[in-house]
mmCIF file of C-alpha atoms in Angstrom:
data_model
loop_
_atom_site.group_PDB
_atom_site.id
_atom_site.type_symbol
_atom_site.label_atom_id
_atom_site.label_comp_id
_atom_site.label_asym_id
_atom_site.label_seq_id
_atom_site.Cartn_x
_atom_site.Cartn_y
_atom_site.Cartn_z
ATOM 1 C CA MET A 1140 15.879 -3.359 -91.240
ATOM 2 C CA GLU A 1141 19.569 -4.184 -90.990
ATOM 3 C CA SER A 1142 22.027 -1.289 -90.690
ATOM 4 C CA ASN A 1143 25.655 -1.502 -91.758
ATOM 5 C CA VAL A 1144 26.625 1.655 -89.887
ATOM 6 C CA VAL A 1145 29.050 0.977 -87.057
ATOM 7 C CA VAL A 1146 28.591 3.273 -84.089
ATOM 8 C CA SER A 1147 31.076 3.532 -81.248
ATOM 9 C CA PRO A 1148 29.998 2.340 -77.796
ATOM 10 C CA GLU A 1149 30.568 5.882 -76.533
ATOM 11 C CA THR A 1150 28.078 7.238 -79.104
ATOM 12 C CA VAL A 1151 25.581 4.546 -78.138
ATOM 13 C CA TYR A 1152 25.954 5.580 -74.492
ATOM 14 C CA LYS A 1153 25.339 9.234 -75.355
ATOM 15 C CA ASN A 1154 22.374 8.361 -77.580
ATOM 16 C CA LEU A 1155 20.670 6.555 -74.706
ATOM 17 C CA ASP A 1156 20.686 9.810 -72.769
ATOM 18 C CA GLN A 1157 18.647 11.448 -75.549
ATOM 19 C CA LEU A 1158 15.821 8.925 -75.879
ATOM 20 C CA ASP A 1159 13.232 11.362 -74.556
ATOM 21 C CA GLN A 1160 14.280 13.930 -77.174
ATOM 22 C CA VAL A 1161 13.888 11.793 -80.309
ATOM 23 C CA ASP A 1162 10.978 10.173 -82.124
ATOM 24 C CA MET A 1163 9.927 6.601 -81.387
ATOM 25 C CA THR A 1164 11.679 5.157 -84.449
ATOM 26 C CA THR A 1165 14.998 6.753 -83.539
ATOM 27 C CA SER A 1166 14.527 5.667 -79.926
ATOM 28 C CA ALA A 1167 14.038 2.080 -81.067
ATOM 29 C CA GLU A 1168 17.147 2.304 -83.257
ATOM 30 C CA TYR A 1169 19.195 3.626 -80.324
ATOM 31 C CA ARG A 1170 17.970 0.783 -78.131
ATOM 32 C CA GLU A 1171 18.827 -1.761 -80.823
ATOM 33 C CA MET A 1172 22.321 -0.287 -81.140
ATOM 34 C CA ALA A 1173 22.707 -0.634 -77.387
ATOM 35 C CA GLN A 1174 21.682 -4.292 -77.541
ATOM 36 C CA ASP A 1175 24.271 -4.866 -80.268
ATOM 37 C CA VAL A 1176 27.000 -3.336 -78.122
ATOM 38 C CA LEU A 1177 25.916 -5.379 -75.105
ATOM 39 C CA ALA A 1178 26.182 -8.559 -77.154
ATOM 40 C CA ASP A 1179 29.695 -7.751 -78.379
ATOM 41 C CA PRO A 1180 32.280 -9.428 -76.117
ATOM 42 C CA GLN A 1181 35.036 -7.314 -77.711
ATOM 43 C CA VAL A 1182 33.617 -4.166 -76.091
ATOM 44 C CA ASN A 1183 35.144 -3.398 -72.704
ATOM 45 C CA PHE A 1184 33.079 -4.854 -69.868
ATOM 46 C CA ASP A 1185 32.884 -1.543 -67.975
ATOM 47 C CA VAL A 1186 31.550 0.199 -71.088
ATOM 48 C CA ARG A 1187 28.954 -2.531 -71.629
ATOM 49 C CA GLU A 1188 27.947 -2.303 -67.991
ATOM 50 C CA ALA A 1189 27.481 1.480 -68.235
ATOM 51 C CA ILE A 1190 25.378 1.072 -71.375
ATOM 52 C CA ALA A 1191 23.316 -1.664 -69.736
ATOM 53 C CA ASP A 1192 22.666 0.572 -66.718
ATOM 54 C CA ARG A 1193 21.626 3.507 -68.878
ATOM 55 C CA LEU A 1194 19.431 1.298 -71.081
ATOM 56 C CA ASN A 1195 17.779 -0.191 -68.002
ATOM 57 C CA GLN A 1196 17.067 3.289 -66.610
ATOM 58 C CA ALA A 1197 15.648 4.407 -69.959
ATOM 59 C CA ASN A 1198 13.429 1.335 -70.178
ATOM 60 C CA GLN A 1199 12.119 1.891 -66.654
ATOM 61 C CA GLN A 1200 11.404 5.523 -67.455
ATOM 62 C CA LEU A 1201 9.606 4.540 -70.663
ATOM 63 C CA ALA A 1202 7.459 2.049 -68.771
ATOM 64 C CA THR A 1203 6.380 4.596 -66.194
ATOM 65 C CA MET A 1204 5.556 7.160 -68.864
ATOM 66 C CA THR A 1205 3.539 4.964 -71.198
ATOM 67 C CA VAL A 1206 1.841 2.335 -69.067
ATOM 68 C CA SER A 1207 -1.488 3.194 -67.532
ATOM 69 C CA LYS A 1208 -3.894 1.177 -65.422
ATOM 70 C CA THR A 1209 -5.971 0.288 -68.472
ATOM 71 C CA ASP A 1210 -3.032 -1.017 -70.527
ATOM 72 C CA SER A 1211 -2.470 -4.736 -70.783
ATOM 73 C CA TYR A 1212 0.705 -6.614 -71.487
#
């Protein structure tokens, strides 16, 4: 599903802080938006770095919450 809605990097950053408060579909959309910002060389490096850090933290948190000993990769 391709979205034509342009979201500011600042909104993407804020959205990543709300991943635990939204449904899985919205969470995936927020993560995809973050990837789009990270791939955009026109976005300020410091902003991309902050988004990358927050996305990394969110991904680590997701992994610890959903992976159990019986899950396989």
